[in-house]
PDB file of C-alpha atoms in Angstrom:
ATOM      1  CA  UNK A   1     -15.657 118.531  19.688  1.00 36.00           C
ATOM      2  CA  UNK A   2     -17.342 121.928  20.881  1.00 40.00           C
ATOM      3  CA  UNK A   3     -15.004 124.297  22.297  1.00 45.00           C
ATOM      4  CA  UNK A   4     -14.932 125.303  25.939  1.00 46.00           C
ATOM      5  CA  UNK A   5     -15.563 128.473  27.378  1.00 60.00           C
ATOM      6  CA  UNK A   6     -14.621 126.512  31.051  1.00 73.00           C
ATOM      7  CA  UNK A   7     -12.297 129.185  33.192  1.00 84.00           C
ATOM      8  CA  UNK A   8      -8.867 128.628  33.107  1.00 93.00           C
ATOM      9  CA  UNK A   9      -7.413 127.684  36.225  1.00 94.00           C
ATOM     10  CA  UNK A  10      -4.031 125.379  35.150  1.00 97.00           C
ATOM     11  CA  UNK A  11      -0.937 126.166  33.525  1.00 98.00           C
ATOM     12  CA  UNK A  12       1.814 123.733  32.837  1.00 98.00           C
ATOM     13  CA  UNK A  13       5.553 124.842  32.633  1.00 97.00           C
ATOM     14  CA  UNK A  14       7.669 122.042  30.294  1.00 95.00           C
ATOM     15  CA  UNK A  15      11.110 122.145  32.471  1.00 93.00           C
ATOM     16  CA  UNK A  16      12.456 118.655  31.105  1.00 89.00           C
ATOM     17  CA  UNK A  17      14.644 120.518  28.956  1.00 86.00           C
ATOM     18  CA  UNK A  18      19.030 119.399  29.096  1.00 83.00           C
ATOM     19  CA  UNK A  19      19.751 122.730  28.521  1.00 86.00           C
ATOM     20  CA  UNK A  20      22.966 121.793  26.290  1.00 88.00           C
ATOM     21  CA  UNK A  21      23.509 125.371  25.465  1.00 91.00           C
ATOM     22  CA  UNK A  22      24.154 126.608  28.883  1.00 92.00           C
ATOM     23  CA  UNK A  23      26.932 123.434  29.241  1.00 91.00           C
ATOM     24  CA  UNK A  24      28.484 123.034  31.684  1.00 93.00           C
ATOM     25  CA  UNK A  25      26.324 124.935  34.288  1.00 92.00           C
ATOM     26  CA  UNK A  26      23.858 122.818  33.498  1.00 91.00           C
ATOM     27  CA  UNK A  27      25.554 119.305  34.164  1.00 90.00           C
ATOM     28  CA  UNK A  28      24.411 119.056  37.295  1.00 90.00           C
ATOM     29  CA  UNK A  29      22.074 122.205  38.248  1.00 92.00           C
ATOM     30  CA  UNK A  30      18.694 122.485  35.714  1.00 92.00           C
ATOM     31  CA  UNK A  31      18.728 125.423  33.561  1.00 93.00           C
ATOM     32  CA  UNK A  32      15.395 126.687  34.824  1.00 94.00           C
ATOM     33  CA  UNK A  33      17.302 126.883  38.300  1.00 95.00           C
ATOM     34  CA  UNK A  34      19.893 129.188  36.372  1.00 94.00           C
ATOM     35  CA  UNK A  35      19.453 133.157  37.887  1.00 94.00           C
ATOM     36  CA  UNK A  36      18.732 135.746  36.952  1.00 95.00           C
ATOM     37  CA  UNK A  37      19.876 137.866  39.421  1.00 94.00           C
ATOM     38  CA  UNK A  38      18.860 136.419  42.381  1.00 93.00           C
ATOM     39  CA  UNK A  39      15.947 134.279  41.567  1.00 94.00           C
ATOM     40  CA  UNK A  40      15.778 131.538  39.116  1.00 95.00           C
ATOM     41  CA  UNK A  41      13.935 131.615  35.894  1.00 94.00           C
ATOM     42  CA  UNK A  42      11.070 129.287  36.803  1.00 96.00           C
ATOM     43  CA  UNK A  43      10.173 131.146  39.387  1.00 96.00           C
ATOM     44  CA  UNK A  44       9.323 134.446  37.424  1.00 96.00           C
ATOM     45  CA  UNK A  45       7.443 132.170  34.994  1.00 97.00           C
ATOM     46  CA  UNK A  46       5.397 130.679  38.218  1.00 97.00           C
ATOM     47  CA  UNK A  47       4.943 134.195  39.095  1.00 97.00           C
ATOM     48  CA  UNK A  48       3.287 135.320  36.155  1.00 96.00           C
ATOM     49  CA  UNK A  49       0.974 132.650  35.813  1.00 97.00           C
ATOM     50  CA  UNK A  50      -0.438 133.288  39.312  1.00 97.00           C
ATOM     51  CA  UNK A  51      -0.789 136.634  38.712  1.00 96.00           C
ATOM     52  CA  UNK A  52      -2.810 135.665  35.798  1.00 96.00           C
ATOM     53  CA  UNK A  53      -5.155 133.810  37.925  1.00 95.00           C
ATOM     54  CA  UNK A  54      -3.804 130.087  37.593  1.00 96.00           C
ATOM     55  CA  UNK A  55      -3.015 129.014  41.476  1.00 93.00           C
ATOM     56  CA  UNK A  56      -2.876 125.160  40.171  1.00 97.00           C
ATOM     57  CA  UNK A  57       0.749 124.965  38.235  1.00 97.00           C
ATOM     58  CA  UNK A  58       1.936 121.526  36.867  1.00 98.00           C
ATOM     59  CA  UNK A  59       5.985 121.013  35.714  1.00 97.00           C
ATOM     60  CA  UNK A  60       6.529 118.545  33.224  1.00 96.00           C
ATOM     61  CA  UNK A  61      10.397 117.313  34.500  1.00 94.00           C
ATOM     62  CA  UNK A  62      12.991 114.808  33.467  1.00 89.00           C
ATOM     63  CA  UNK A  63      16.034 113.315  35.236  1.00 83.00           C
ATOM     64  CA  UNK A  64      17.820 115.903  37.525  1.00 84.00           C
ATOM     65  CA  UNK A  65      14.978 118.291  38.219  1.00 91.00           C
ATOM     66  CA  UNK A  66      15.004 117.503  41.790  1.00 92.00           C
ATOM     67  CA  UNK A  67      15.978 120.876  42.707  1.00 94.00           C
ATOM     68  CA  UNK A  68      12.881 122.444  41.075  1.00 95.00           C
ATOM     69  CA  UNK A  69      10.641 120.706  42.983  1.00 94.00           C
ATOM     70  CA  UNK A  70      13.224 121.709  46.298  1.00 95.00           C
ATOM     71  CA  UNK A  71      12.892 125.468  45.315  1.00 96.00           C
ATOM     72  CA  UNK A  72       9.192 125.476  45.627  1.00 96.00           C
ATOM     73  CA  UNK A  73       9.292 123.212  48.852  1.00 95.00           C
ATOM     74  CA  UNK A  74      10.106 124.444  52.336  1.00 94.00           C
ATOM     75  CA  UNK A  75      13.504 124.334  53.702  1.00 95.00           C
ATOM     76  CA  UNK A  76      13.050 124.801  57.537  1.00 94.00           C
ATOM     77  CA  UNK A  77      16.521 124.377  58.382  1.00 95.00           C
ATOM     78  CA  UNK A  78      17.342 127.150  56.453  1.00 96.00           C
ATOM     79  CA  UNK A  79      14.274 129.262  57.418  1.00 95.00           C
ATOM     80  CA  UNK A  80      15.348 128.302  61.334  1.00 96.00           C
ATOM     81  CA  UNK A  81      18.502 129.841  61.122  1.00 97.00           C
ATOM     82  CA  UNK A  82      17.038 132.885  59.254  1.00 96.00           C
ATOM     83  CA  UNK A  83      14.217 133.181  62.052  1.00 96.00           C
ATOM     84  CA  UNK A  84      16.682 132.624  64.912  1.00 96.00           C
ATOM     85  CA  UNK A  85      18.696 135.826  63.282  1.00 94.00           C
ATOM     86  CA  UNK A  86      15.986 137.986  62.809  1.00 95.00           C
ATOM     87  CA  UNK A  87      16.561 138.067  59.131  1.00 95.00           C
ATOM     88  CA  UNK A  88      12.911 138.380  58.189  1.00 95.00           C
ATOM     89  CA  UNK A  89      13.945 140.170  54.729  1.00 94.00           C
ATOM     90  CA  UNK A  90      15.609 136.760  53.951  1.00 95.00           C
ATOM     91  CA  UNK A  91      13.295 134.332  55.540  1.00 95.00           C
ATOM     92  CA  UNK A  92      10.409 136.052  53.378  1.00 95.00           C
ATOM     93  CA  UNK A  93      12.307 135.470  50.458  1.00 94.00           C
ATOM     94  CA  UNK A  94      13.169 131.838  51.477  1.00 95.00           C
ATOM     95  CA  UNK A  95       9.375 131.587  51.771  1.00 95.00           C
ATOM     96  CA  UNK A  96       8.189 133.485  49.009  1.00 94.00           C
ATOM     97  CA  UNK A  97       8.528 130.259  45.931  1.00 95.00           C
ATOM     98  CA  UNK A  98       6.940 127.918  48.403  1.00 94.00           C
ATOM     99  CA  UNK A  99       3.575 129.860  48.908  1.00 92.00           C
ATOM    100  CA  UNK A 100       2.826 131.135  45.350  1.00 93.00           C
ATOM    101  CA  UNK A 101       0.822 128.325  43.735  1.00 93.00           C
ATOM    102  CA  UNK A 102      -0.380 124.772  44.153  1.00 95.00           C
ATOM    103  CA  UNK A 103       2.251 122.955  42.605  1.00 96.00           C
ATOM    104  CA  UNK A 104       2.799 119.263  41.197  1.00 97.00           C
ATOM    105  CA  UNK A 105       5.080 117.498  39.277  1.00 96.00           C
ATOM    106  CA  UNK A 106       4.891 114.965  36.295  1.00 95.00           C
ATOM    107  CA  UNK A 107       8.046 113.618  34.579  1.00 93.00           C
ATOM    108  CA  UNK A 108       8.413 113.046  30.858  1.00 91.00           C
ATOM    109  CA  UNK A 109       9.984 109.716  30.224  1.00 83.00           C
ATOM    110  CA  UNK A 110      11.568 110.321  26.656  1.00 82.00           C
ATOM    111  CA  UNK A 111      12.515 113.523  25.376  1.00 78.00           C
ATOM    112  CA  UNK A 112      10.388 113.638  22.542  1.00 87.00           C
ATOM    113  CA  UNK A 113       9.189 117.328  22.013  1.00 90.00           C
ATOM    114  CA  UNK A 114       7.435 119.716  23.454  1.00 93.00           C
ATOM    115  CA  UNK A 115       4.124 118.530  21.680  1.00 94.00           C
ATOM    116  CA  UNK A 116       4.929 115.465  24.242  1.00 94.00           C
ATOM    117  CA  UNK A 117       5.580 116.849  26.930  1.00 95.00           C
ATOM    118  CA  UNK A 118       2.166 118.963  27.086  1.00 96.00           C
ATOM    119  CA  UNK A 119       0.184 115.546  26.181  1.00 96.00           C
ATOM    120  CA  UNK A 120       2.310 114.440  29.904  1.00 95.00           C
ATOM    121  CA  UNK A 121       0.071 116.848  31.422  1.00 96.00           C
ATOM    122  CA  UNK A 122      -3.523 115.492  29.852  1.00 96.00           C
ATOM    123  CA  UNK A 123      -4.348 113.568  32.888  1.00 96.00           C
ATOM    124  CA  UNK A 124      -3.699 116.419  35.282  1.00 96.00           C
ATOM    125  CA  UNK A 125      -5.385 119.541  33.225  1.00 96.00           C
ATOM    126  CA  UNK A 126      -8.512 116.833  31.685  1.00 94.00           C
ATOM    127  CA  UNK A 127     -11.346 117.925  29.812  1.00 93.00           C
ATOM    128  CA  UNK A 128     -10.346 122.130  30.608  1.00 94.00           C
ATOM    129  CA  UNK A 129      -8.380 124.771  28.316  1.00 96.00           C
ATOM    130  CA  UNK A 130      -5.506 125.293  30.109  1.00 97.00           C
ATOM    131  CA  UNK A 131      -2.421 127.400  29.782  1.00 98.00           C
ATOM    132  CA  UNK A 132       1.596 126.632  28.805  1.00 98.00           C
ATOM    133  CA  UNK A 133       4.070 128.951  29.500  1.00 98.00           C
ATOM    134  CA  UNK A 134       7.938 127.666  28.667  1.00 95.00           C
ATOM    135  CA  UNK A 135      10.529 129.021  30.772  1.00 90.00           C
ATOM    136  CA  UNK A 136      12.876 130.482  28.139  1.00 89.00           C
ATOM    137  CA  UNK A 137      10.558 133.577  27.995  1.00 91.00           C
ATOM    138  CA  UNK A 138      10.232 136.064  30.799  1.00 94.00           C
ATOM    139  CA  UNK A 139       7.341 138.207  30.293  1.00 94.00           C
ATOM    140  CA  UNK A 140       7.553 142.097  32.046  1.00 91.00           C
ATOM    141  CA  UNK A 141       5.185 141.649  34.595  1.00 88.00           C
ATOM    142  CA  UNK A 142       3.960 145.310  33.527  1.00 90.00           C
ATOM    143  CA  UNK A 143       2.616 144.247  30.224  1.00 92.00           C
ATOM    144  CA  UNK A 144      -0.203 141.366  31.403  1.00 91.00           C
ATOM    145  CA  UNK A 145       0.455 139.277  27.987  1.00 96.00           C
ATOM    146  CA  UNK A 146      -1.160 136.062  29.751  1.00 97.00           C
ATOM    147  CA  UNK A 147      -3.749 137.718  30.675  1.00 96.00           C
ATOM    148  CA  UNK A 148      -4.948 139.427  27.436  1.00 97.00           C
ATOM    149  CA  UNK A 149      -4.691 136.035  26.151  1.00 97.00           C
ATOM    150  CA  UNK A 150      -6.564 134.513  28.847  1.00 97.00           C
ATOM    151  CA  UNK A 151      -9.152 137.172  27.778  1.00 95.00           C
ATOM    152  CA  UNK A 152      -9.071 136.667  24.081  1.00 96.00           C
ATOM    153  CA  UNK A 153      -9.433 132.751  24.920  1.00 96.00           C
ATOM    154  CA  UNK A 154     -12.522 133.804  26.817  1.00 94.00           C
ATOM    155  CA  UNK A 155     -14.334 135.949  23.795  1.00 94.00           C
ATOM    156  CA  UNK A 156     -13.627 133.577  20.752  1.00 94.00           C
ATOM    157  CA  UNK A 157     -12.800 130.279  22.442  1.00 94.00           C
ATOM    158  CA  UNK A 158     -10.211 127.136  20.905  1.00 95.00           C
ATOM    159  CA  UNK A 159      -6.282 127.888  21.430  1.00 96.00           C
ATOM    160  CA  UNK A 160      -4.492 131.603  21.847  1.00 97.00           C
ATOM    161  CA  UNK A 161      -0.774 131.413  21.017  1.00 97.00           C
ATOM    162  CA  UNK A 162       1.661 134.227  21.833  1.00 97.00           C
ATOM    163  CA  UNK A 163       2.882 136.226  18.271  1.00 97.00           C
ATOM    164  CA  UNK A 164       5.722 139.010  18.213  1.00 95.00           C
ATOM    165  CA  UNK A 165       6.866 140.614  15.105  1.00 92.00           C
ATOM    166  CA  UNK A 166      10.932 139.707  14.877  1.00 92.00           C
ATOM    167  CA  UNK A 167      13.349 140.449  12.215  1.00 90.00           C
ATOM    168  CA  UNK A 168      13.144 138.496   9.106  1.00 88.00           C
ATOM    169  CA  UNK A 169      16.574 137.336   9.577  1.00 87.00           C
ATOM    170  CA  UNK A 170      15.254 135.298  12.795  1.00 88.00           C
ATOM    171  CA  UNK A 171      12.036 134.188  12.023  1.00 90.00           C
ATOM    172  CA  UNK A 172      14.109 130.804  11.272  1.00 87.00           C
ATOM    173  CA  UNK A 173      14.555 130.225  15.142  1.00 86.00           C
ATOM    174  CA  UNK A 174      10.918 130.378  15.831  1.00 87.00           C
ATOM    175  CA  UNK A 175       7.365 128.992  14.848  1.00 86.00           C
ATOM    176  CA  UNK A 176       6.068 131.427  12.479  1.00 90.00           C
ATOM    177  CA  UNK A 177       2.211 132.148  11.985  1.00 92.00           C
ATOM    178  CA  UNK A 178       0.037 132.639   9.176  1.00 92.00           C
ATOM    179  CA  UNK A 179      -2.593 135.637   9.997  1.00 92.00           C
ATOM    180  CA  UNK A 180      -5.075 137.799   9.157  1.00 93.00           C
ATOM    181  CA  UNK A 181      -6.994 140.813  11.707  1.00 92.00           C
ATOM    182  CA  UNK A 182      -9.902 140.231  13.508  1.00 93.00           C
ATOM    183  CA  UNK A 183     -11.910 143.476  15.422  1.00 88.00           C
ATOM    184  CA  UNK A 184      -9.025 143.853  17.965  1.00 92.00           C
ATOM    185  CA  UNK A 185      -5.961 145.483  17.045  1.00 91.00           C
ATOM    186  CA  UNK A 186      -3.688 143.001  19.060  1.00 94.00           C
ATOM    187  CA  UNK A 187      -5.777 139.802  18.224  1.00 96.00           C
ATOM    188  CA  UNK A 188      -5.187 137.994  14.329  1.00 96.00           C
ATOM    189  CA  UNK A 189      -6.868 134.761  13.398  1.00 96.00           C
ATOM    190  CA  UNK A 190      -4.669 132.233  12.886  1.00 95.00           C
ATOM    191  CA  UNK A 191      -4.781 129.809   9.768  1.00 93.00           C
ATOM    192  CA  UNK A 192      -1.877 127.917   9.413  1.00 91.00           C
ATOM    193  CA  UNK A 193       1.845 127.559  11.510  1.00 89.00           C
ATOM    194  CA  UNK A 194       5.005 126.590  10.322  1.00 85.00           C
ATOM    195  CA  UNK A 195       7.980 125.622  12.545  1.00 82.00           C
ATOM    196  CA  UNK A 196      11.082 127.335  11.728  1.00 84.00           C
ATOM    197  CA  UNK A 197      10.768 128.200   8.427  1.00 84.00           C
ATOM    198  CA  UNK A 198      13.713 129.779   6.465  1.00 85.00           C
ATOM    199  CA  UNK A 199      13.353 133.366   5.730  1.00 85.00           C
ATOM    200  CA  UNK A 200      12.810 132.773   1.946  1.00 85.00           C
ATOM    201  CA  UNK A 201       9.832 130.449   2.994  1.00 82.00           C
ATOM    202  CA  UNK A 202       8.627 132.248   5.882  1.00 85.00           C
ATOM    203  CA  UNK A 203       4.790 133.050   5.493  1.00 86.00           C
ATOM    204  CA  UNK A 204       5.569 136.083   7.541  1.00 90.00           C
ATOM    205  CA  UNK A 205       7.472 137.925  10.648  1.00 90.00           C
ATOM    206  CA  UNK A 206       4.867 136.637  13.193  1.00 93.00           C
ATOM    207  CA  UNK A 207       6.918 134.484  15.711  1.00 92.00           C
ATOM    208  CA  UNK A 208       5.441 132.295  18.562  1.00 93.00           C
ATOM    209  CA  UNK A 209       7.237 132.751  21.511  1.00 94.00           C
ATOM    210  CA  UNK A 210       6.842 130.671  24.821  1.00 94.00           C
ATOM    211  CA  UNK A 211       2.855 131.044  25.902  1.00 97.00           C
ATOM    212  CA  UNK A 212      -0.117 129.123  24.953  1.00 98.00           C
ATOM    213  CA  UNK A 213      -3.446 128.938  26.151  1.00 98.00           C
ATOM    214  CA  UNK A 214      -5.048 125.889  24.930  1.00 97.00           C
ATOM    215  CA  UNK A 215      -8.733 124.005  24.153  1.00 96.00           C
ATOM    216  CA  UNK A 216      -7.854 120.340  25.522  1.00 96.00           C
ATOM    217  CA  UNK A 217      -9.017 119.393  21.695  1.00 96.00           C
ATOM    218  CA  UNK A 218      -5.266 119.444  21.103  1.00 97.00           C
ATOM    219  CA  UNK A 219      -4.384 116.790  23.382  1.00 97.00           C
ATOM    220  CA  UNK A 220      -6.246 114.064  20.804  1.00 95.00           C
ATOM    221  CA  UNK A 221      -4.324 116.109  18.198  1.00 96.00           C
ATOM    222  CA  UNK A 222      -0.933 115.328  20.031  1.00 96.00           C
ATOM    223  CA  UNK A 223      -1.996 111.882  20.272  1.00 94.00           C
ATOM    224  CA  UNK A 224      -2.242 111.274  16.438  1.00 93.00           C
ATOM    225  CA  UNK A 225       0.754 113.554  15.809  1.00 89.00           C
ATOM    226  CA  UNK A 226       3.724 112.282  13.791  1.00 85.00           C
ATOM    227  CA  UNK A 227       7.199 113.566  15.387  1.00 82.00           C
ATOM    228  CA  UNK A 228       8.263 116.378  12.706  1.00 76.00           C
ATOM    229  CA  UNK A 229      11.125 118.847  13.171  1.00 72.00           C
ATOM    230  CA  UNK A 230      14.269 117.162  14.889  1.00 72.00           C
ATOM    231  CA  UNK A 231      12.537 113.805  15.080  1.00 79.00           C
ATOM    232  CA  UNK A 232      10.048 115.656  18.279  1.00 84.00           C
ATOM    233  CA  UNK A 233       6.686 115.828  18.372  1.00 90.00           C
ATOM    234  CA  UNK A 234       6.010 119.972  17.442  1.00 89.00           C
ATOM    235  CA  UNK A 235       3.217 121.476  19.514  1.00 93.00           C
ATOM    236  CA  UNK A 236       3.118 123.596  16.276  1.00 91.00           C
ATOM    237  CA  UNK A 237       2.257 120.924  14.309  1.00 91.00           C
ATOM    238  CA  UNK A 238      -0.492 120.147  16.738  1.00 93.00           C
ATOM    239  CA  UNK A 239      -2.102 123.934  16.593  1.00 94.00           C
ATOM    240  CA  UNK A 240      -1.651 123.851  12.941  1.00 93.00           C
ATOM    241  CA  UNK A 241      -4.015 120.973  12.555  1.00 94.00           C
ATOM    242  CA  UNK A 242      -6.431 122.816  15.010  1.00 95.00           C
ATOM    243  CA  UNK A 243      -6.096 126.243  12.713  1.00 94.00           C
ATOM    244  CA  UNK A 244      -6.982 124.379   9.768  1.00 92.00           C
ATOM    245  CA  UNK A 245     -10.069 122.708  11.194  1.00 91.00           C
ATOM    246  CA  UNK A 246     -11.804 125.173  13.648  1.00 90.00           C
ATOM    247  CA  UNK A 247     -14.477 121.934  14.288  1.00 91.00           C
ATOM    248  CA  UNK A 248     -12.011 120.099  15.772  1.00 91.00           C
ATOM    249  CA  UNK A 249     -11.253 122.323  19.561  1.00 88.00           C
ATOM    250  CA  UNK A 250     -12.367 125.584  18.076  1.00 86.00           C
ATOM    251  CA  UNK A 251     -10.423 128.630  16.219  1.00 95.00           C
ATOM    252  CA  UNK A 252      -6.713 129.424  16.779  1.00 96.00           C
ATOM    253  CA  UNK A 253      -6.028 133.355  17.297  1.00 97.00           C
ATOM    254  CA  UNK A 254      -2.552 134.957  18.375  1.00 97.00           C
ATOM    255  CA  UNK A 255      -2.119 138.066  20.793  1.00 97.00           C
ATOM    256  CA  UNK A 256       0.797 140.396  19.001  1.00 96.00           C
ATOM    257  CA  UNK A 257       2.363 141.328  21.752  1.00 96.00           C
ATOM    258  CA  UNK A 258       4.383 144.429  22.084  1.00 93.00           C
ATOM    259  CA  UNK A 259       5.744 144.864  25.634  1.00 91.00           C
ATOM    260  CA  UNK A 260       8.884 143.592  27.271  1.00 91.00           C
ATOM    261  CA  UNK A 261      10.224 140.144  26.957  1.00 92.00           C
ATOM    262  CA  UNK A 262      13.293 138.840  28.499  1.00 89.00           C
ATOM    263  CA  UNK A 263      14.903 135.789  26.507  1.00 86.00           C
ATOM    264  CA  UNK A 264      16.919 133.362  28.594  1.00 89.00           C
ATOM    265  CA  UNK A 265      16.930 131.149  25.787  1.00 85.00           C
ATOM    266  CA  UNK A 266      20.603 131.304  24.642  1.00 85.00           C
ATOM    267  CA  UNK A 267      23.747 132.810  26.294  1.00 92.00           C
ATOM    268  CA  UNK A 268      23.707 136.237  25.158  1.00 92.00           C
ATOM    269  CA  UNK A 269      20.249 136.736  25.435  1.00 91.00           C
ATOM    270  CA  UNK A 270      20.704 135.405  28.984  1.00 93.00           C
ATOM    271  CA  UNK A 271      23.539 137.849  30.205  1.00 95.00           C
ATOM    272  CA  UNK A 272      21.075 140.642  28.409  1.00 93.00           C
ATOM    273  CA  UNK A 273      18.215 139.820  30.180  1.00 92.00           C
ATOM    274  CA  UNK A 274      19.842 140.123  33.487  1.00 95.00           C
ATOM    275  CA  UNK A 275      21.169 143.146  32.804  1.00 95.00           C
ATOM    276  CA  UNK A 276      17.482 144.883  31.925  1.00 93.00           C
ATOM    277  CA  UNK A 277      16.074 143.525  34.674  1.00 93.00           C
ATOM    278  CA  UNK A 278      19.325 144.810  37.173  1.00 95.00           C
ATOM    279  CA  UNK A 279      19.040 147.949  36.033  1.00 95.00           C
ATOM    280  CA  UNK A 280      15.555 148.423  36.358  1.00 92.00           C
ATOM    281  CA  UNK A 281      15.450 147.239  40.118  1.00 92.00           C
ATOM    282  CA  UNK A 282      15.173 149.789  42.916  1.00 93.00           C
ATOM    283  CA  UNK A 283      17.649 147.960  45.507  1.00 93.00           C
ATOM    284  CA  UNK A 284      20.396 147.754  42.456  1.00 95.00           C
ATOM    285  CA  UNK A 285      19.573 149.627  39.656  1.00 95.00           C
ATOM    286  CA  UNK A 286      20.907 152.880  40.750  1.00 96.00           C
ATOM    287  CA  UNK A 287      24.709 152.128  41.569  1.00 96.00           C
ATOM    288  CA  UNK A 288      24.563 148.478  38.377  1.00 96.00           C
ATOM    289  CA  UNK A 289      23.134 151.647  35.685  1.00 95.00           C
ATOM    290  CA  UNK A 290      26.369 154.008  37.233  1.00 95.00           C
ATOM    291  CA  UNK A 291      28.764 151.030  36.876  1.00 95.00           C
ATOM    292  CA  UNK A 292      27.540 149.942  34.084  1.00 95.00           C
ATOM    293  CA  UNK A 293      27.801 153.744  32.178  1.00 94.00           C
ATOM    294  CA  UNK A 294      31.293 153.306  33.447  1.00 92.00           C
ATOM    295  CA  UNK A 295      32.258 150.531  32.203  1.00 92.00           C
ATOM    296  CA  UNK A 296      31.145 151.129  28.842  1.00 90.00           C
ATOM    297  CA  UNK A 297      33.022 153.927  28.060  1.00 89.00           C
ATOM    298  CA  UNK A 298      36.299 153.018  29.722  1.00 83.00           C
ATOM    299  CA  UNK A 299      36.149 149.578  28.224  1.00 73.00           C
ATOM    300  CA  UNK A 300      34.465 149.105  25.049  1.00 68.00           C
TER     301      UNK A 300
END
């Protein structure tokens, strides 16, 4: 299969996730509908990938997503009462998820990995590269990182994956990449992935985190995939096959990115993120950053 130079117009966002960790909030309320401070995760992540330049987003959902797809839809009860108040501050942010992108919805039946759930979204995306962005990463929208990879994906062609250089001692929680440089100093051709090694077998400190742009080679490649880690079909499993055969959907190259990432992944990182991004907002950063200088030297 040649690889495609098509422009990227799609992005799919896997939200069929249980999101165990975050138990109980997440009984009954998805975890992508968790905030952080007042706007819920998936909507940052929709954010960013229209600011990128992909107006056509697809969600890959499970049982009990309902309330994504209500987010994203209008609610003109709610924006009556706003209008009949005046509150146009409000109604504009009432409005605001429900006119960023062209949105649709496909459910994953079994929870069999993410290397499934981005195969759900072959009949949507078809025969273009397309882009994944998982909702456990918030990306800074001051450092473009889907972007640059857009624009790497554009000059060599096949699959971009996301790389940032972590502490040894974590590389075990993440896919970890096998690299060498290519002419830019961000860009490193991938050869070969591994998914959550150990630290003694880690190939090196190169971690994927949660955005992809892909060649839709990789869907055949999902197709023929053996479930691997945790009994799941491993995306990284997929792009490894692709790295080793560049004839199959084209090269694999990473973007190391260096700018700001917010990880909503697990509890601590949560409560951290939301602090960052409180303290760096103009309505509340101001009198959270005094409270929060407060508090940490009366209390810890």
């Amino acid at each position: 299969m040649t690889t495609s130079r098509t422009r990227i117009t799609k992005a799919v966002i896997p939200a069929a996730g249980l999101g165990t960790r975050f138990l109980p909030a997440t009984k009954a309320t998805p975890k992508e509908m968790l905030p952080v401070v007042d706007k819920p995760a998936i909507q940052y992540v929709v954010e960013e990938a229209v600011t990128a330049g992909l107006p056509d987003v697809l969600m890959v959902t499970g049982r009990n997503k309902r309330p994504l797809e209500d987010h994203f839809d209008r609610n003109y009860e709610l924006e009556e009462v706003l209008r009949r108040k005046g509150d146009e501050a409000k109604l504009t942010k009432v409005q605001e998820p429900t006119d960023l992108a062209t949105i649709h919805y496909v459910r994953q039946g079994d929870p069999k990995g993410l290397g499934h759930a981005v195969l759900c979204a072959a009949p949507h995306v078809g025969d273009q590269p397309f882009a994944v962005l998982l909702g456990d990463d918030l990306i800074d929208p001051r450092d473009p990182l889907l972007s640059r990879m857009i624009e790497v994906q554009a000059t060599y062609g096949g699959s971009v994956v996301a790389l940032l250089e972590v502490d040894p001692e974590q590389i075990h929680l993440y896919g970890c990449a096998v690299a060498k440089p290519t002419g830019d100093d961000d860009v490193v051709r991938v050869s070969d992935l591994v998914e959550k090694p150990s630290r003694e077998d880690a190939p090196s400190n190169l971690a994927i985190i949660g955005r992809y742009v892909l060649d839709p080679a990789v869907f055949e490649v999902l197709r023929k995939t053996e479930p691997g880690r945790g009994g799941e079909i491993q995306l990284t499993d997929a792009l490894q096959t692709l790295a080793a055969d560049p004839s199959i959907g084209g090269p694999v190259h990473g973007v190391v990115f260096k700018g700001r990432r917010y990880d909503t992944g697990d509890r601590g990182d949560y409560l951290r993120a939301i602090v960052r991004l409180a303290c760096e907002r103009e309505d509340l950063g101001p009198d959270f950053r005094q409270w929060l200088r407060g508090f940490a030297t009366k209390e810890l």
